[in-house]
Amino acid sequence: MRGSPLFLCLLSTSCWVSLMPTAADKIFHFGTCRVSMSLAEIRAAFTAIKANIQSRDPIRTLSILSHPHSLHKVKSADRCCITHQLLTFYVDKVFKHCRTEDSFVNRKISSIANSFLSARRRLGQCHEQNNCVCGEESTEKFKQILANYEGLNVTSAAMKSLGELDILLDWMDKSR
Amino acid sequence: MVPSATALALCLALLLACLTHGERLPSPRSVRFTAEVGWHLLRWEPGHNYPSNTHYNVEYRVYASNISWTPIPECGKTSELSCDLTNYTLDPEQRYYARVMAVSGDQKSPWKRTGSFSPQEAGLRLAGQSLSVMGNSIQVRLQLLLPPGNISLEYRDLQETMTQYHVYIRRTRDNHTLTVVEKSPEFTIRELFWVTEYCLSVEPSLANRPVPTSRTDEQCVTTGHGDRSSELLPAILSSSLITLLLLGLLGALLACTYIRKPVRTPSVLKSFMKQSSLRVEHEPPPSGSLDADPTQRLFLCQKEPESSPEGSTSTAQPPLEQGWKLPAWPKDQLCPLGPTGSRDSSGTSTDSGICLHVSSSSSSSSSSSSSSSSSSSSSCSAGPEPQGYRQQLPMTEDSGVGLGSPCPAPGCPSGSGNASPGVPGLSPAPGQDDVEFRGYLQQSKGTVGPEQASDKGVPPSGCAGSVQDVGSTDTVLDIECSELAVSKGYLKQSSPERPLTQDLAPWGAPAWDFSSQVGPQAPTLLSWAAPNAPLTSKASPDLKTPFDLNIFNNTAFLGTLPLVSSLSSNWIMPPIKPLSQLSGDSKDSRL
């Protein structure tokens, strides 16, 4: 039957199309790297605890991610490098110092940390393949972030960094 | 002094406490941003027991900026419970905070701060919504409100890409609501009921982040009256297309069924064929009979001359009931498809050259000759030119069965050479010289004589038509017939144009008429009429079998008639004399 291969082909195509990643799990292009991340999940978890976390941060004159220049100004070519560095930064320095007394908040922080871990792993593969080239601008930016972080005590810095997660998510959104 | 000092201090402290307590209003409650695109509104609720003359002050600041709280002039000392901060919070990449304080007389409340606010958190808003009815579908055009100010292109593109529209369609008469999610601001909702009122409301949302959404007000329209023609037109078109398609398929199937490969003669019929061929040989070609024979006759091996063979032929050819009767080709009319003729593969033709056996008194056996190479076997007796196939233009592809018989002396029209392959031209072997040879020239037995010998060696496959006499024919036939069974094709009668023309003269119009009728491509079995009568071609696969029989018969007479590779254009030149030998009932070509 000549028709059956054609039918199978159409069926598989339609199945593939319907199974394409939804809005929750999009492919992100960080420079030449393509990483699949479920940003919407992370954002949903953060929105649930945003008010709580941000109320624990009294300092408004200083930002870790956006000081002195906004994170949004980082160029597209360097995004892979700086994203990888930021993910590592959050996983290593922020989440572990954000223990609160609220178990609900702690659960949400854990889920965000897990998502960051898997995204970092995927991005690390790109990094090893040398697809993530760190430009001078991105290197400078990350140095500034670290300096901002170390200017505060650990807990405050960690809470502030966690409170600024929406800035990071908005910036990553632009890498679609 | 000390006690009085202490009392005084205490009184002052109490007084201060009372005063401060009295001055301190409770702070406003529920201070929040309720923002939509282009409208960033700060709202709050009055605190507990606020006096009626309370008014409020609003300040804002930017996150991570050295600038401290900045008061908002428009909302200074406002008695309303909201303040529009759009113009101060335009940058989507920044984060803003606002705070509100209540003042009532001398009393002030502490500042109440909002959480962080970013313009990206603003809810989506539609600037415009227009509906238009087209038949039973509604076309919707939406306009999304764009953020004011200097917005970066990146941000704008992101918003446009991520916007989704939830459309709620409610049917008024039964309140059934249909929800559709669309990605583009312009879309059409189809397949609605005719003459029904629908109310639409749209709710835009973002796919990548949760933003507050609001449904627009319902807008109601009524679908149009069913335009029957517009409804029916696509249905009619599609059904007619499908019908045409089916008809085309059917036609193709029919065409395929009529173009059939040669069929192997059943063994049980072989003996019968031999008999009939023998009979055919021996009967003198009723010259007049053939002419007078009004019916189309296929030259089959069994086709005896009208007299006796009729019955046999009729019995032998049940499939021929279409009226095909093996024309009683005069044996001598068999196409003199001698080896020369056979070898005279007019390479042009690819017809399979079954030389129909013209029932001729001579022992010419029309053997269906396989085209080309094998054609040698079929030696048509030089009889009247088989005009059937011959008439197939010499240069034309002629797959017709060589109607052996009417292979006049000048040589069977080897037009068969060009006969289109596969044309089951059954040319009724003209029993006599005048018999039109139609289609392929059967290799007449008569010519086999001298040629047969050579033919025998020649025919590559198929029944060697060259069989001299009946007796030997039988045996030979057996051998040959078996081969013949596989051999396909007609012995194309090479067209010795010149002699043919001479011979054709007597044939005159009818022969040529036939040719005109035959056409090279017609895979139809030509019904042999009397030479004078125009042949009507009948496509009948059934005829093949009888043809095969004829072939066998003819081969006995004619010699080897390789039927294989019918398409080779070996037309046996119908020698003039062999034509007479062609048996009338030359076998027509086997398809």
PDB file of N, CA and C in Angstrom, chain A residues 34-86:
ATOM      1  N   ARG A  34      21.889  26.486  22.620  1.00  0.00           N
ATOM      2  CA  ARG A  34      20.447  26.369  22.710  1.00  0.00           C
ATOM      3  C   ARG A  34      20.104  25.487  23.895  1.00  0.00           C
ATOM      4  N   VAL A  35      19.421  26.069  24.840  1.00  0.00           N
ATOM      5  CA  VAL A  35      19.117  25.348  26.077  1.00  0.00           C
ATOM      6  C   VAL A  35      17.613  25.371  26.285  1.00  0.00           C
ATOM      7  N   SER A  36      17.113  24.230  26.692  1.00  0.00           N
ATOM      8  CA  SER A  36      15.691  24.147  26.986  1.00  0.00           C
ATOM      9  C   SER A  36      15.491  24.355  28.479  1.00  0.00           C
ATOM     10  N   MET A  37      14.717  25.371  28.787  1.00  0.00           N
ATOM     11  CA  MET A  37      14.471  25.668  30.195  1.00  0.00           C
ATOM     12  C   MET A  37      13.000  25.908  30.403  1.00  0.00           C
ATOM     13  N   SER A  38      12.552  25.534  31.571  1.00  0.00           N
ATOM     14  CA  SER A  38      11.155  25.798  31.891  1.00  0.00           C
ATOM     15  C   SER A  38      11.115  27.038  32.772  1.00  0.00           C
ATOM     16  N   LEU A  39      11.230  28.163  32.100  1.00  0.00           N
ATOM     17  CA  LEU A  39      11.258  29.418  32.849  1.00  0.00           C
ATOM     18  C   LEU A  39       9.947  29.686  33.562  1.00  0.00           C
ATOM     19  N   ALA A  40       8.875  29.258  32.949  1.00  0.00           N
ATOM     20  CA  ALA A  40       7.576  29.568  33.541  1.00  0.00           C
ATOM     21  C   ALA A  40       7.423  28.902  34.899  1.00  0.00           C
ATOM     22  N   GLU A  41       7.969  27.702  35.025  1.00  0.00           N
ATOM     23  CA  GLU A  41       7.909  27.020  36.324  1.00  0.00           C
ATOM     24  C   GLU A  41       8.649  27.812  37.384  1.00  0.00           C
ATOM     25  N   ILE A  42       9.843  28.239  37.013  1.00  0.00           N
ATOM     26  CA  ILE A  42      10.658  28.985  37.974  1.00  0.00           C
ATOM     27  C   ILE A  42       9.947  30.272  38.352  1.00  0.00           C
ATOM     28  N   ARG A  43       9.395  30.888  37.343  1.00  0.00           N
ATOM     29  CA  ARG A  43       8.736  32.162  37.616  1.00  0.00           C
ATOM     30  C   ARG A  43       7.513  31.975  38.500  1.00  0.00           C
ATOM     31  N   ALA A  44       6.785  30.911  38.275  1.00  0.00           N
ATOM     32  CA  ALA A  44       5.605  30.661  39.102  1.00  0.00           C
ATOM     33  C   ALA A  44       6.014  30.432  40.553  1.00  0.00           C
ATOM     34  N   ALA A  45       7.073  29.670  40.732  1.00  0.00           N
ATOM     35  CA  ALA A  45       7.529  29.423  42.100  1.00  0.00           C
ATOM     36  C   ALA A  45       7.998  30.716  42.764  1.00  0.00           C
ATOM     37  N   PHE A  46       8.670  31.541  42.011  1.00  0.00           N
ATOM     38  CA  PHE A  46       9.176  32.783  42.599  1.00  0.00           C
ATOM     39  C   PHE A  46       8.062  33.756  42.926  1.00  0.00           C
ATOM     40  N   THR A  47       7.081  33.828  42.050  1.00  0.00           N
ATOM     41  CA  THR A  47       5.992  34.772  42.297  1.00  0.00           C
ATOM     42  C   THR A  47       5.267  34.447  43.594  1.00  0.00           C
ATOM     43  N   ALA A  48       5.241  33.177  43.945  1.00  0.00           N
ATOM     44  CA  ALA A  48       4.552  32.777  45.162  1.00  0.00           C
ATOM     45  C   ALA A  48       5.252  33.273  46.422  1.00  0.00           C
ATOM     46  N   ILE A  49       6.557  33.469  46.331  1.00  0.00           N
ATOM     47  CA  ILE A  49       7.297  33.870  47.536  1.00  0.00           C
ATOM     48  C   ILE A  49       7.941  35.240  47.398  1.00  0.00           C
ATOM     49  N   LYS A  50       7.614  35.914  46.338  1.00  0.00           N
ATOM     50  CA  LYS A  50       8.313  37.170  46.018  1.00  0.00           C
ATOM     51  C   LYS A  50       8.120  38.213  47.114  1.00  0.00           C
ATOM     52  N   ALA A  51       6.895  38.413  47.506  1.00  0.00           N
ATOM     53  CA  ALA A  51       6.645  39.454  48.497  1.00  0.00           C
ATOM     54  C   ALA A  51       7.379  39.142  49.793  1.00  0.00           C
ATOM     55  N   ASN A  52       7.317  37.885  50.171  1.00  0.00           N
ATOM     56  CA  ASN A  52       7.973  37.470  51.404  1.00  0.00           C
ATOM     57  C   ASN A  52       9.472  37.721  51.348  1.00  0.00           C
ATOM     58  N   ILE A  53      10.076  37.303  50.304  1.00  0.00           N
ATOM     59  CA  ILE A  53      11.527  37.408  50.201  1.00  0.00           C
ATOM     60  C   ILE A  53      11.961  38.869  50.103  1.00  0.00           C
ATOM     61  N   GLN A  54      11.225  39.608  49.330  1.00  0.00           N
ATOM     62  CA  GLN A  54      11.668  40.984  49.113  1.00  0.00           C
ATOM     63  C   GLN A  54      11.445  41.845  50.352  1.00  0.00           C
ATOM     64  N   SER A  55      10.525  41.428  51.170  1.00  0.00           N
ATOM     65  CA  SER A  55      10.339  42.202  52.396  1.00  0.00           C
ATOM     66  C   SER A  55      11.486  41.979  53.373  1.00  0.00           C
ATOM     67  N   ARG A  56      12.214  40.937  53.167  1.00  0.00           N
ATOM     68  CA  ARG A  56      13.350  40.683  54.047  1.00  0.00           C
ATOM     69  C   ARG A  56      14.590  41.464  53.622  1.00  0.00           C
ATOM     70  N   ASP A  57      14.448  42.251  52.567  1.00  0.00           N
ATOM     71  CA  ASP A  57      15.600  42.980  52.063  1.00  0.00           C
ATOM     72  C   ASP A  57      15.322  44.470  52.212  1.00  0.00           C
ATOM     73  N   PRO A  58      15.891  45.115  53.193  1.00  0.00           N
ATOM     74  CA  PRO A  58      15.549  46.526  53.421  1.00  0.00           C
ATOM     75  C   PRO A  58      16.340  47.507  52.565  1.00  0.00           C
ATOM     76  N   ILE A  59      17.404  47.047  51.994  1.00  0.00           N
ATOM     77  CA  ILE A  59      18.296  47.978  51.314  1.00  0.00           C
ATOM     78  C   ILE A  59      17.803  48.195  49.900  1.00  0.00           C
ATOM     79  N   ARG A  60      17.537  49.442  49.624  1.00  0.00           N
ATOM     80  CA  ARG A  60      17.036  49.732  48.289  1.00  0.00           C
ATOM     81  C   ARG A  60      17.998  50.531  47.443  1.00  0.00           C
ATOM     82  N   THR A  61      18.987  50.951  47.996  1.00  0.00           N
ATOM     83  CA  THR A  61      19.913  51.745  47.203  1.00  0.00           C
ATOM     84  C   THR A  61      20.905  50.893  46.445  1.00  0.00           C
ATOM     85  N   LEU A  62      20.959  49.676  46.821  1.00  0.00           N
ATOM     86  CA  LEU A  62      21.973  48.828  46.208  1.00  0.00           C
ATOM     87  C   LEU A  62      21.300  47.637  45.533  1.00  0.00           C
ATOM     88  N   SER A  63      21.820  47.270  44.427  1.00  0.00           N
ATOM     89  CA  SER A  63      21.349  46.068  43.748  1.00  0.00           C
ATOM     90  C   SER A  63      22.555  45.208  43.439  1.00  0.00           C
ATOM     91  N   ILE A  64      22.367  43.973  43.542  1.00  0.00           N
ATOM     92  CA  ILE A  64      23.477  43.076  43.228  1.00  0.00           C
ATOM     93  C   ILE A  64      23.586  42.845  41.733  1.00  0.00           C
ATOM     94  N   LEU A  65      22.456  42.624  41.088  1.00  0.00           N
ATOM     95  CA  LEU A  65      22.516  42.314  39.658  1.00  0.00           C
ATOM     96  C   LEU A  65      22.567  43.568  38.797  1.00  0.00           C
ATOM     97  N   SER A  66      21.919  44.608  39.243  1.00  0.00           N
ATOM     98  CA  SER A  66      21.742  45.746  38.343  1.00  0.00           C
ATOM     99  C   SER A  66      22.589  46.946  38.708  1.00  0.00           C
ATOM    100  N   HIS A  67      23.513  46.760  39.549  1.00  0.00           N
ATOM    101  CA  HIS A  67      24.343  47.907  39.940  1.00  0.00           C
ATOM    102  C   HIS A  67      25.749  47.733  39.395  1.00  0.00           C
ATOM    103  N   PRO A  68      26.330  48.707  38.844  1.00  0.00           N
ATOM    104  CA  PRO A  68      25.787  50.037  38.512  1.00  0.00           C
ATOM    105  C   PRO A  68      24.960  50.072  37.223  1.00  0.00           C
ATOM    106  N   HIS A  69      25.204  49.073  36.392  1.00  0.00           N
ATOM    107  CA  HIS A  69      24.440  49.084  35.141  1.00  0.00           C
ATOM    108  C   HIS A  69      23.474  47.908  35.122  1.00  0.00           C
ATOM    109  N   SER A  70      22.424  48.117  34.479  1.00  0.00           N
ATOM    110  CA  SER A  70      21.386  47.099  34.463  1.00  0.00           C
ATOM    111  C   SER A  70      21.883  45.837  33.771  1.00  0.00           C
ATOM    112  N   LEU A  71      21.417  44.754  34.267  1.00  0.00           N
ATOM    113  CA  LEU A  71      21.751  43.465  33.650  1.00  0.00           C
ATOM    114  C   LEU A  71      21.238  43.388  32.220  1.00  0.00           C
ATOM    115  N   HIS A  72      20.218  44.124  31.949  1.00  0.00           N
ATOM    116  CA  HIS A  72      19.625  44.050  30.620  1.00  0.00           C
ATOM    117  C   HIS A  72      20.525  44.598  29.539  1.00  0.00           C
ATOM    118  N   LYS A  73      21.571  45.279  29.950  1.00  0.00           N
ATOM    119  CA  LYS A  73      22.425  45.877  28.942  1.00  0.00           C
ATOM    120  C   LYS A  73      23.447  44.896  28.392  1.00  0.00           C
ATOM    121  N   VAL A  74      23.487  43.698  28.920  1.00  0.00           N
ATOM    122  CA  VAL A  74      24.493  42.740  28.448  1.00  0.00           C
ATOM    123  C   VAL A  74      24.152  42.294  27.039  1.00  0.00           C
ATOM    124  N   LYS A  75      25.176  42.238  26.211  1.00  0.00           N
ATOM    125  CA  LYS A  75      24.943  41.938  24.802  1.00  0.00           C
ATOM    126  C   LYS A  75      24.569  40.486  24.592  1.00  0.00           C
ATOM    127  N   SER A  76      23.953  40.235  23.473  1.00  0.00           N
ATOM    128  CA  SER A  76      23.441  38.903  23.198  1.00  0.00           C
ATOM    129  C   SER A  76      24.546  37.871  23.026  1.00  0.00           C
ATOM    130  N   ALA A  77      25.661  38.273  22.460  1.00  0.00           N
ATOM    131  CA  ALA A  77      26.703  37.291  22.185  1.00  0.00           C
ATOM    132  C   ALA A  77      27.312  36.748  23.463  1.00  0.00           C
ATOM    133  N   ASP A  78      27.309  37.558  24.495  1.00  0.00           N
ATOM    134  CA  ASP A  78      27.942  37.135  25.741  1.00  0.00           C
ATOM    135  C   ASP A  78      26.982  36.438  26.671  1.00  0.00           C
ATOM    136  N   ARG A  79      25.770  36.286  26.234  1.00  0.00           N
ATOM    137  CA  ARG A  79      24.770  35.791  27.175  1.00  0.00           C
ATOM    138  C   ARG A  79      25.074  34.403  27.678  1.00  0.00           C
ATOM    139  N   CYS A  80      25.617  33.559  26.800  1.00  0.00           N
ATOM    140  CA  CYS A  80      25.896  32.192  27.228  1.00  0.00           C
ATOM    141  C   CYS A  80      26.849  32.194  28.397  1.00  0.00           C
ATOM    142  N   CYS A  81      27.917  32.946  28.230  1.00  0.00           N
ATOM    143  CA  CYS A  81      28.946  32.954  29.274  1.00  0.00           C
ATOM    144  C   CYS A  81      28.388  33.491  30.583  1.00  0.00           C
ATOM    145  N   ILE A  82      27.746  34.633  30.531  1.00  0.00           N
ATOM    146  CA  ILE A  82      27.328  35.251  31.775  1.00  0.00           C
ATOM    147  C   ILE A  82      26.153  34.495  32.395  1.00  0.00           C
ATOM    148  N   THR A  83      25.337  33.889  31.597  1.00  0.00           N
ATOM    149  CA  THR A  83      24.258  33.080  32.153  1.00  0.00           C
ATOM    150  C   THR A  83      24.825  31.894  32.921  1.00  0.00           C
ATOM    151  N   HIS A  84      25.793  31.250  32.314  1.00  0.00           N
ATOM    152  CA  HIS A  84      26.418  30.123  32.998  1.00  0.00           C
ATOM    153  C   HIS A  84      27.041  30.559  34.310  1.00  0.00           C
ATOM    154  N   GLN A  85      27.693  31.699  34.298  1.00  0.00           N
ATOM    155  CA  GLN A  85      28.320  32.194  35.528  1.00  0.00           C
ATOM    156  C   GLN A  85      27.276  32.548  36.575  1.00  0.00           C
ATOM    157  N   LEU A  86      26.194  33.165  36.136  1.00  0.00           N
ATOM    158  CA  LEU A  86      25.158  33.551  37.091  1.00  0.00           C
ATOM    159  C   LEU A  86      24.465  32.343  37.693  1.00  0.00           C
TER     160      LEU A  86
END
